[in-house]
Amino acid sequence: MPRAKSDKDRKIFVLDTSVILYAHNSIMNFAEHDVVIPITVLEELDQFKKGNDTKNFEAREFIRLLDKLSQDHMIHEWTPLNGKTKGFFKVLMNPENKMNANIIFGEEKNDHKILNAALYLKEHEKNRKVILVSKDINLRLKAKSLEIHAEDYETGKIKNITELENTGKYVLEEVDPDAISKLYDQGYIEAKAVLGTRKRKSNAYYILKNEKNSVLTFFNSDENVLERVDKRLAYNIKPKNAEQTFALHAIMNPAIKLVSIQGVAGTGKTLLALAGALEQRRDYKQIFLARPIVPLSNKDIGYLPGDIKSKLNPYMEPLWDNLKFIQNQYKETDKEYQKITELVNQEKLVIQPLAYIRGRSLSNIFFIVDEAQNLTPHEIKTIISRAGENTKIIFTGDVFQIDTPYLDSQSNGLSYLIDRVKDHPLYAHIKLEKGERSELANLANELL
């Protein structure tokens, strides 16, 4: 299709495979600008199209989308994206350039072929700005070394991560002593009496203080009152600080169907979620505890020796450790100890990799997703969208401890969830700040 002269104002974005595996519809998110897909990207996607993982889904959906968009066009020609405000796209075959990234970097590999595509466009589209878009930091650095503009894929990325730090819990100083006394006497107080004209966020937690006393409270938006929050046991696990008390309150509150708990290692995220689930086991058909598999060095678990169970055990062991810790609060002869063993044997409590649970119907389930910062926004959405009647979902993780190569603190699913769902009446978020595992663990988190 011929290009109009005014098109010189449009940028050309060259998409890397990592962007498409992150979001298959990314090609549609560049406004009026044009998009180029190097043929190498399609070749790489072909290797990802089989399987049940999210990246396999994204690969298949992108291939379907490209087929739908191309219709009667040849994909190596400029083809319009849907919508009057959209640009054009095309697939670029492996071009020959004066500069060859394979020679420059001394190795022939797919990343260098993608760089060659950007180099070709830069040479042949001199009046237009060419930008390589990749989730791969190293590829972006290589591009910049060749004087190619390179950017991360920004759609859905949280702009200000520090705002997430202030979500869910608030501290108010110099609160009227009478208000605190009333909370202790009757357990609640009208929100206006304490918060005044302050903006009130659904399911927010407040620490109210004055010189003599303090009290932990929860804002009940349905009743428009602040309710006193007391420390309570959950399967013999007792909160050790205010934030843990708030987290357990959210976990145990039947009106809150979705909870996220952010915190560094040792703050008790998974332990509290599991203890709260066990305490409410009679209210649900099953308890699912899952985490995504992030293989060492980003290699597939097929590289590991043994059968599938022995391959997965190392990844699931931290979850079993939490369960054993709770069980060991009791003697082996206690009914609570035996009940946990019974729940596991009857598969009323299931600990599995997230990939095994994805696709199942989540009705009447208490579902805990550990290490949620290693999920993409699409994976988070997929999990929540499968929730049926009487299902509660808890996401735990640390948005600053990412183990997957193409996610960061601003683009991972847990950050995305906290940012998008905050202030919803079905949702509560708590950040755990103090490590309670041991003094030695705190030393590692604070000083190393």
Coordinates of C-alpha atoms in Angstrom, one line a residue:
M1 CA 0.0 0.0 0.0
P2 CA 1.5 3.4 -1.0
R3 CA 2.5 5.7 1.9
A4 CA 1.2 9.2 2.2
K5 CA 3.8 12.1 2.5
S6 CA 2.4 13.1 5.9
D7 CA 3.4 9.7 7.2
K8 CA 6.9 11.0 7.7
D9 CA 5.6 12.3 11.1
R10 CA 4.8 8.7 12.1
K11 CA 7.4 6.7 14.1
I12 CA 8.3 3.1 13.2
F13 CA 8.3 0.7 16.1
V14 CA 10.1 -2.6 15.7
L15 CA 8.8 -5.2 18.1
D16 CA 10.9 -7.9 19.7
T17 CA 9.5 -11.3 20.6
S18 CA 9.6 -10.5 24.3
V19 CA 7.0 -7.8 23.8
I20 CA 4.5 -10.1 22.0
L21 CA 5.0 -12.9 24.6
Y22 CA 4.2 -10.3 27.3
A23 CA 1.1 -9.0 25.5
H24 CA -0.2 -10.4 22.2
N25 CA -2.2 -7.3 21.4
S26 CA 0.8 -5.0 21.8
I27 CA 0.8 -4.4 18.1
M28 CA -2.4 -2.4 18.5
N29 CA -1.1 0.0 21.2
F30 CA 1.2 2.4 19.2
A31 CA -1.5 5.0 18.4
E32 CA -1.1 6.4 14.9
H33 CA 2.5 5.1 14.5
D34 CA 3.6 2.1 12.4
V35 CA 4.8 -1.3 13.6
V36 CA 7.3 -3.6 12.0
I37 CA 7.6 -7.3 13.0
P38 CA 10.9 -8.9 11.9
I39 CA 10.4 -12.3 10.3
T40 CA 12.8 -13.7 13.0
V41 CA 10.1 -12.8 15.6
L42 CA 7.6 -15.0 13.8
E43 CA 10.1 -17.8 13.6
E44 CA 10.6 -17.5 17.4
L45 CA 6.9 -17.4 18.1
D46 CA 6.5 -20.7 16.1
Q47 CA 8.6 -22.4 18.8
F48 CA 6.3 -21.0 21.5
K49 CA 2.9 -21.8 20.0
K50 CA 2.6 -25.3 21.6
G51 CA 2.0 -25.6 25.3
N52 CA -0.3 -24.5 28.1
D53 CA 1.8 -21.7 29.6
T54 CA 0.8 -18.1 29.2
K55 CA 3.6 -17.4 26.8
N56 CA 2.2 -20.2 24.6
F57 CA -1.2 -18.6 24.7
E58 CA 0.2 -15.2 23.8
A59 CA 2.1 -16.6 20.9
R60 CA -1.0 -18.4 19.5
E61 CA -3.2 -15.3 19.9
F62 CA -0.7 -13.1 18.2
I63 CA -0.5 -15.4 15.2
R64 CA -4.3 -15.4 14.9
L65 CA -4.4 -11.6 15.3
L66 CA -1.8 -11.2 12.5
D67 CA -3.7 -13.5 10.2
K68 CA -6.9 -11.6 10.9
L69 CA -5.3 -8.2 10.3
S70 CA -3.5 -9.2 7.1
Q71 CA -6.6 -10.7 5.4
D72 CA -6.0 -10.3 1.6
H73 CA -2.7 -8.3 2.0
M74 CA 0.8 -9.6 1.7
I75 CA 2.3 -9.3 5.2
H76 CA 5.6 -7.9 3.8
E77 CA 3.6 -4.9 2.6
W78 CA 2.3 -2.0 4.7
T79 CA -1.0 -3.2 6.0
P80 CA -3.5 -1.0 7.9
L81 CA -4.2 -1.8 11.6
N82 CA -7.9 -1.7 12.5
G83 CA -9.2 1.7 13.2
K84 CA -8.9 5.2 11.6
T85 CA -6.5 6.4 14.3
K86 CA -4.2 3.4 13.9
G87 CA -1.1 3.1 11.8
F88 CA 0.2 0.3 9.5
F89 CA 2.2 -2.8 10.1
K90 CA 4.3 -5.2 8.1
V91 CA 6.6 -8.2 8.5
L92 CA 10.2 -7.4 7.5
M93 CA 12.2 -10.3 5.9
N94 CA 15.9 -10.7 6.8
P95 CA 17.5 -7.7 5.1
E96 CA 21.0 -7.2 4.0
N97 CA 22.7 -4.1 5.6
K98 CA 26.0 -2.3 5.3
M99 CA 26.1 -2.8 9.1
N100 CA 25.6 -6.4 10.3
A101 CA 24.9 -7.0 14.0
N102 CA 26.0 -10.6 13.6
I103 CA 29.5 -9.5 12.5
I104 CA 29.7 -6.6 15.0
F105 CA 28.9 -8.8 18.0
G106 CA 30.8 -11.8 16.6
E107 CA 27.9 -14.3 16.8
E108 CA 24.9 -15.2 14.6
K109 CA 21.8 -15.2 16.8
N110 CA 18.1 -14.2 16.6
D111 CA 18.6 -11.0 18.7
H112 CA 21.1 -9.8 16.2
K113 CA 18.8 -10.5 13.3
I114 CA 16.2 -8.3 15.0
L115 CA 18.8 -5.6 15.4
N116 CA 19.6 -5.9 11.7
A117 CA 15.9 -5.3 10.9
A118 CA 16.0 -2.0 12.9
L119 CA 19.3 -1.1 11.2
Y120 CA 17.8 -1.6 7.8
L121 CA 14.8 0.6 8.6
K122 CA 17.0 3.3 10.0
E123 CA 19.0 3.3 6.7
H124 CA 16.0 3.1 4.4
E125 CA 13.5 5.3 6.3
K126 CA 15.8 8.2 6.9
N127 CA 13.0 10.8 7.4
R128 CA 11.4 8.7 10.1
K129 CA 12.3 7.8 13.7
V130 CA 12.9 4.1 14.2
I131 CA 12.5 2.7 17.7
L132 CA 13.2 -0.9 18.8
V133 CA 10.7 -2.0 21.5
S134 CA 11.9 -4.9 23.8
K135 CA 11.4 -6.2 27.3
D136 CA 14.9 -7.5 27.1
I137 CA 17.2 -5.0 28.7
N138 CA 20.4 -6.4 27.2
L139 CA 18.9 -6.2 23.7
R140 CA 18.0 -2.6 24.3
L141 CA 21.6 -1.9 25.4
K142 CA 22.9 -3.5 22.2
A143 CA 20.6 -1.5 20.1
K144 CA 21.8 1.7 21.7
S145 CA 25.4 0.8 21.1
L146 CA 24.4 0.7 17.4
E147 CA 22.7 4.1 17.7
I148 CA 19.3 2.6 17.5
H149 CA 16.6 4.2 19.7
A150 CA 15.3 1.5 22.1
E151 CA 12.5 1.5 24.6
D152 CA 10.7 -0.8 27.0
Y153 CA 7.1 -1.7 26.2
E154 CA 5.3 0.8 28.4
T155 CA 1.6 -0.1 28.1
G156 CA 0.2 -1.2 31.4
K157 CA 3.4 -0.3 33.2
I158 CA 2.9 1.5 36.6
K159 CA 4.2 5.0 36.3
N160 CA 4.9 5.7 39.9
I161 CA 5.8 2.6 41.9
T162 CA 6.2 4.6 45.2
E163 CA 2.4 5.3 45.2
L164 CA 1.9 1.6 45.8
E165 CA 3.8 1.9 49.0
N166 CA 1.1 4.1 50.4
T167 CA -1.9 1.9 49.4
G168 CA -4.0 0.2 52.1
K169 CA -2.7 1.5 55.4
Y170 CA -2.6 5.0 56.9
V171 CA -1.4 6.4 60.2
L172 CA -3.2 9.3 61.8
E173 CA -1.6 11.2 64.7
E174 CA -3.1 13.4 67.4
V175 CA -6.5 11.7 67.2
D176 CA -9.1 12.8 69.7
P177 CA -8.8 10.6 72.9
D178 CA -12.6 10.4 73.1
A179 CA -12.7 8.8 69.6
I180 CA -10.1 6.2 70.6
S181 CA -12.0 5.5 73.9
K182 CA -15.2 5.0 71.9
L183 CA -13.6 2.5 69.6
Y184 CA -12.4 0.5 72.6
D185 CA -15.8 0.8 74.3
Q186 CA -18.2 -0.1 71.4
G187 CA -15.9 -1.3 68.7
Y188 CA -16.7 1.2 66.0
I189 CA -17.2 5.0 65.4
E190 CA -18.6 7.0 62.5
A191 CA -15.8 7.6 60.0
K192 CA -16.5 11.3 59.8
A193 CA -15.8 11.8 63.5
V194 CA -12.1 10.7 62.8
L195 CA -11.5 11.2 59.1
G196 CA -13.4 14.4 58.7
T197 CA -13.2 15.5 55.0
R198 CA -10.3 13.1 54.1
K199 CA -10.9 10.9 51.1
R200 CA -12.0 7.5 52.3
K201 CA -10.8 4.4 50.4
S202 CA -12.7 1.1 50.5
N203 CA -11.3 -1.5 52.9
A204 CA -8.4 0.8 54.0
Y205 CA -6.8 0.3 57.4
Y206 CA -5.9 3.1 59.9
I207 CA -3.6 3.2 62.9
L208 CA -5.1 6.0 65.1
K209 CA -2.7 7.5 67.6
N210 CA -2.4 10.2 70.3
E211 CA 0.1 10.7 73.1
K212 CA -1.4 8.1 75.3
N213 CA -3.2 5.5 73.2
S214 CA -3.4 3.9 69.8
V215 CA -5.9 1.7 68.1
L216 CA -6.0 -0.4 64.9
T217 CA -9.1 0.2 62.7
F218 CA -10.7 -0.8 59.4
F219 CA -12.9 1.5 57.2
N220 CA -16.2 -0.3 56.5
S221 CA -17.5 1.6 53.5
D222 CA -20.9 -0.1 53.5
E223 CA -21.6 1.2 57.0
N224 CA -19.3 4.3 56.7
V225 CA -17.7 3.5 60.1
L226 CA -14.3 2.7 61.4
E227 CA -14.2 -0.6 63.2
R228 CA -11.7 -1.7 65.8
V229 CA -9.3 -4.5 64.6
D230 CA -8.1 -6.8 67.2
K231 CA -5.3 -9.4 67.0
R232 CA -6.7 -12.8 66.5
L233 CA -5.4 -16.3 66.2
A234 CA -5.7 -18.2 62.9
Y235 CA -4.9 -21.9 63.4
N236 CA -2.7 -20.9 66.3
I237 CA -0.8 -18.4 64.2
K238 CA -0.9 -14.9 65.9
P239 CA 0.0 -11.7 64.1
K240 CA 3.1 -10.0 65.5
N241 CA 2.6 -6.5 64.3
A242 CA -0.1 -4.1 63.1
E243 CA 0.4 -4.8 59.4
Q244 CA 0.1 -8.6 60.0
T245 CA -3.0 -7.9 62.1
F246 CA -4.5 -6.0 59.1
A247 CA -3.5 -8.7 56.6
L248 CA -5.2 -11.4 58.6
H249 CA -8.3 -9.3 59.1
A250 CA -8.5 -8.9 55.3
I251 CA -7.9 -12.6 54.8
M252 CA -10.6 -13.5 57.3
N253 CA -13.2 -10.9 56.2
P254 CA -15.8 -12.7 54.0
A255 CA -16.9 -9.4 52.4
I256 CA -13.4 -9.0 50.8
K257 CA -13.0 -11.4 47.9
L258 CA -9.6 -10.3 46.6
V259 CA -6.5 -9.5 48.7
S260 CA -2.9 -8.7 47.8
I261 CA -0.1 -8.8 50.4
Q262 CA 3.2 -7.2 49.5
G263 CA 6.3 -7.6 51.6
V264 CA 9.9 -8.8 51.5
A265 CA 11.0 -12.3 52.5
G266 CA 10.2 -13.2 56.1
T267 CA 7.3 -10.8 56.7
G268 CA 4.8 -13.7 56.9
K269 CA 2.8 -13.2 53.7
T270 CA 2.2 -16.8 52.8
L271 CA 2.1 -18.1 56.4
L272 CA -0.8 -15.7 57.2
A273 CA -2.7 -16.5 54.1
L274 CA -2.4 -20.2 54.7
A275 CA -3.3 -19.9 58.4
G276 CA -6.3 -17.8 57.5
A277 CA -7.4 -20.3 54.9
L278 CA -7.2 -23.2 57.3
E279 CA -9.2 -21.3 59.9
Q280 CA -12.0 -20.9 57.3
R281 CA -11.7 -24.4 55.8
R282 CA -15.3 -25.2 56.5
D283 CA -16.5 -22.3 54.4
Y284 CA -14.8 -23.5 51.2
K285 CA -14.7 -26.8 49.2
Q286 CA -11.0 -26.7 48.7
I287 CA -7.9 -24.6 49.6
F288 CA -5.5 -24.2 46.6
L289 CA -2.0 -22.9 47.3
A290 CA 0.0 -22.3 44.1
R291 CA 3.0 -20.5 42.8
P292 CA 4.5 -19.9 39.3
I293 CA 7.4 -22.0 38.2
V294 CA 10.5 -19.8 37.5
P295 CA 13.2 -22.2 36.5
L296 CA 16.9 -21.6 37.5
S297 CA 18.7 -19.6 34.7
N298 CA 15.3 -19.4 33.0
K299 CA 15.7 -22.9 31.5
D300 CA 12.7 -25.1 31.2
I301 CA 12.2 -27.7 34.0
G302 CA 12.8 -30.4 31.5
Y303 CA 16.5 -29.8 32.0
L304 CA 16.2 -31.0 35.5
P305 CA 16.7 -34.7 36.3
G306 CA 14.0 -37.1 37.4
D307 CA 10.2 -37.5 36.9
I308 CA 7.8 -34.5 36.9
K309 CA 7.2 -34.8 40.7
S310 CA 10.9 -34.6 41.5
K311 CA 11.4 -31.8 39.1
L312 CA 8.6 -29.7 40.7
N313 CA 9.3 -30.5 44.4
P314 CA 12.1 -27.9 44.9
Y315 CA 9.7 -25.2 43.7
M316 CA 6.9 -26.2 45.9
E317 CA 9.0 -26.9 49.0
P318 CA 8.6 -23.4 50.5
L319 CA 4.8 -23.8 50.5
W320 CA 5.1 -27.1 52.2
D321 CA 7.4 -25.5 54.8
N322 CA 4.7 -23.0 55.7
L323 CA 2.2 -25.8 56.1
K324 CA 4.5 -27.8 58.3
F325 CA 5.2 -24.7 60.4
I326 CA 1.5 -24.3 61.1
Q327 CA 1.1 -28.0 61.7
N328 CA 4.0 -28.0 64.2
Q329 CA 2.1 -25.5 66.4
Y330 CA 0.3 -28.5 67.6
K331 CA 1.3 -31.9 69.0
E332 CA 0.9 -34.9 66.6
T333 CA -1.9 -36.2 68.8
D334 CA -3.9 -33.0 68.5
K335 CA -6.9 -33.0 66.3
E336 CA -5.7 -29.8 64.5
Y337 CA -2.5 -31.5 63.6
Q338 CA -4.3 -34.6 62.2
K339 CA -6.8 -32.4 60.4
I340 CA -4.1 -30.9 58.2
T341 CA -2.8 -34.3 57.3
E342 CA -6.4 -35.4 56.5
L343 CA -7.0 -32.3 54.3
V344 CA -3.9 -33.0 52.3
N345 CA -4.7 -36.7 51.9
Q346 CA -8.3 -36.0 50.8
E347 CA -7.1 -33.2 48.4
K348 CA -9.1 -30.6 50.3
L349 CA -5.8 -28.7 50.5
V350 CA -3.8 -28.8 47.3
I351 CA -0.3 -27.4 46.8
Q352 CA 0.6 -27.3 43.1
P353 CA 2.4 -25.3 40.4
L354 CA 0.2 -22.5 39.1
A355 CA 0.3 -24.0 35.6
Y356 CA -1.5 -27.1 36.9
I357 CA -4.4 -25.1 38.3
R358 CA -4.7 -22.7 35.4
G359 CA -7.9 -23.5 33.4
R360 CA -9.7 -25.1 36.3
S361 CA -13.0 -23.8 37.5
L362 CA -12.5 -21.8 40.7
S363 CA -15.8 -22.1 42.5
N364 CA -16.1 -22.4 46.3
I365 CA -12.3 -22.2 46.5
F366 CA -9.9 -20.4 48.8
F367 CA -7.1 -19.7 46.3
I368 CA -3.6 -18.4 47.4
V369 CA -1.2 -17.4 44.7
D370 CA 2.4 -17.1 46.1
E371 CA 5.2 -15.2 44.3
A372 CA 2.6 -13.2 42.3
Q373 CA 5.2 -10.7 41.3
N374 CA 6.5 -13.3 38.7
L375 CA 3.2 -13.2 36.9
T376 CA 2.3 -10.9 34.0
P377 CA -0.8 -8.6 34.1
H378 CA -2.5 -11.0 31.7
E379 CA -1.9 -14.0 34.0
I380 CA -3.3 -12.1 37.0
K381 CA -6.4 -11.1 35.0
T382 CA -6.9 -14.7 33.8
I383 CA -6.8 -16.1 37.3
I384 CA -9.2 -13.6 38.7
S385 CA -11.6 -13.9 35.7
R386 CA -12.0 -17.7 36.5
A387 CA -13.3 -17.0 40.0
G388 CA -16.8 -18.5 40.6
E389 CA -19.3 -18.2 43.4
N390 CA -17.8 -18.2 47.0
T391 CA -14.2 -17.9 45.8
K392 CA -11.6 -15.8 47.6
I393 CA -8.2 -15.1 46.0
I394 CA -5.1 -14.0 47.9
F395 CA -2.0 -12.8 46.0
T396 CA 1.3 -12.6 47.9
G397 CA 4.7 -11.4 46.7
D398 CA 7.4 -8.8 46.7
V399 CA 7.2 -6.4 43.7
F400 CA 10.9 -5.6 44.1
Q401 CA 12.1 -9.3 43.9
I402 CA 11.4 -10.3 40.3
D403 CA 12.8 -13.6 39.1
T404 CA 11.6 -13.5 35.4
P405 CA 13.8 -11.7 32.8
Y406 CA 11.1 -9.6 31.1
L407 CA 9.3 -8.2 34.2
D408 CA 10.2 -5.5 36.6
S409 CA 8.7 -3.7 39.6
Q410 CA 6.5 -1.6 37.3
S411 CA 5.3 -4.1 34.8
N412 CA 4.7 -7.3 36.9
G413 CA 1.2 -8.6 37.5
L414 CA 1.2 -7.9 41.3
S415 CA 2.0 -4.2 40.8
Y416 CA -0.6 -4.0 38.0
L417 CA -3.2 -5.5 40.3
I418 CA -2.5 -3.1 43.2
D419 CA -2.6 -0.1 40.9
R420 CA -5.7 -1.0 39.0
V421 CA -8.0 -2.5 41.7
K422 CA -7.2 -0.1 44.6
D423 CA -10.3 1.3 46.3
H424 CA -12.6 -1.4 45.0
P425 CA -15.1 -2.6 47.6
L426 CA -14.2 -6.2 47.0
Y427 CA -10.4 -5.6 47.4
A428 CA -7.9 -5.0 50.1
H429 CA -4.2 -4.5 50.0
I430 CA -1.7 -4.6 52.8
K431 CA 2.1 -4.1 52.8
L432 CA 4.0 -6.0 55.4
E433 CA 6.9 -4.0 56.5
K434 CA 8.6 -5.8 59.4
G435 CA 10.4 -9.2 59.0
E436 CA 9.3 -11.6 61.6
R437 CA 11.2 -14.7 60.5
S438 CA 14.3 -14.1 62.6
E439 CA 16.8 -11.4 63.5
L440 CA 19.2 -13.1 61.1
A441 CA 16.7 -12.9 58.2
N442 CA 16.1 -9.2 59.1
L443 CA 19.8 -8.6 58.9
A444 CA 19.9 -9.9 55.3
N445 CA 16.9 -7.8 54.2
E446 CA 18.1 -4.6 55.8
L447 CA 21.9 -4.7 55.3
L448 CA 22.8 -7.1 52.5

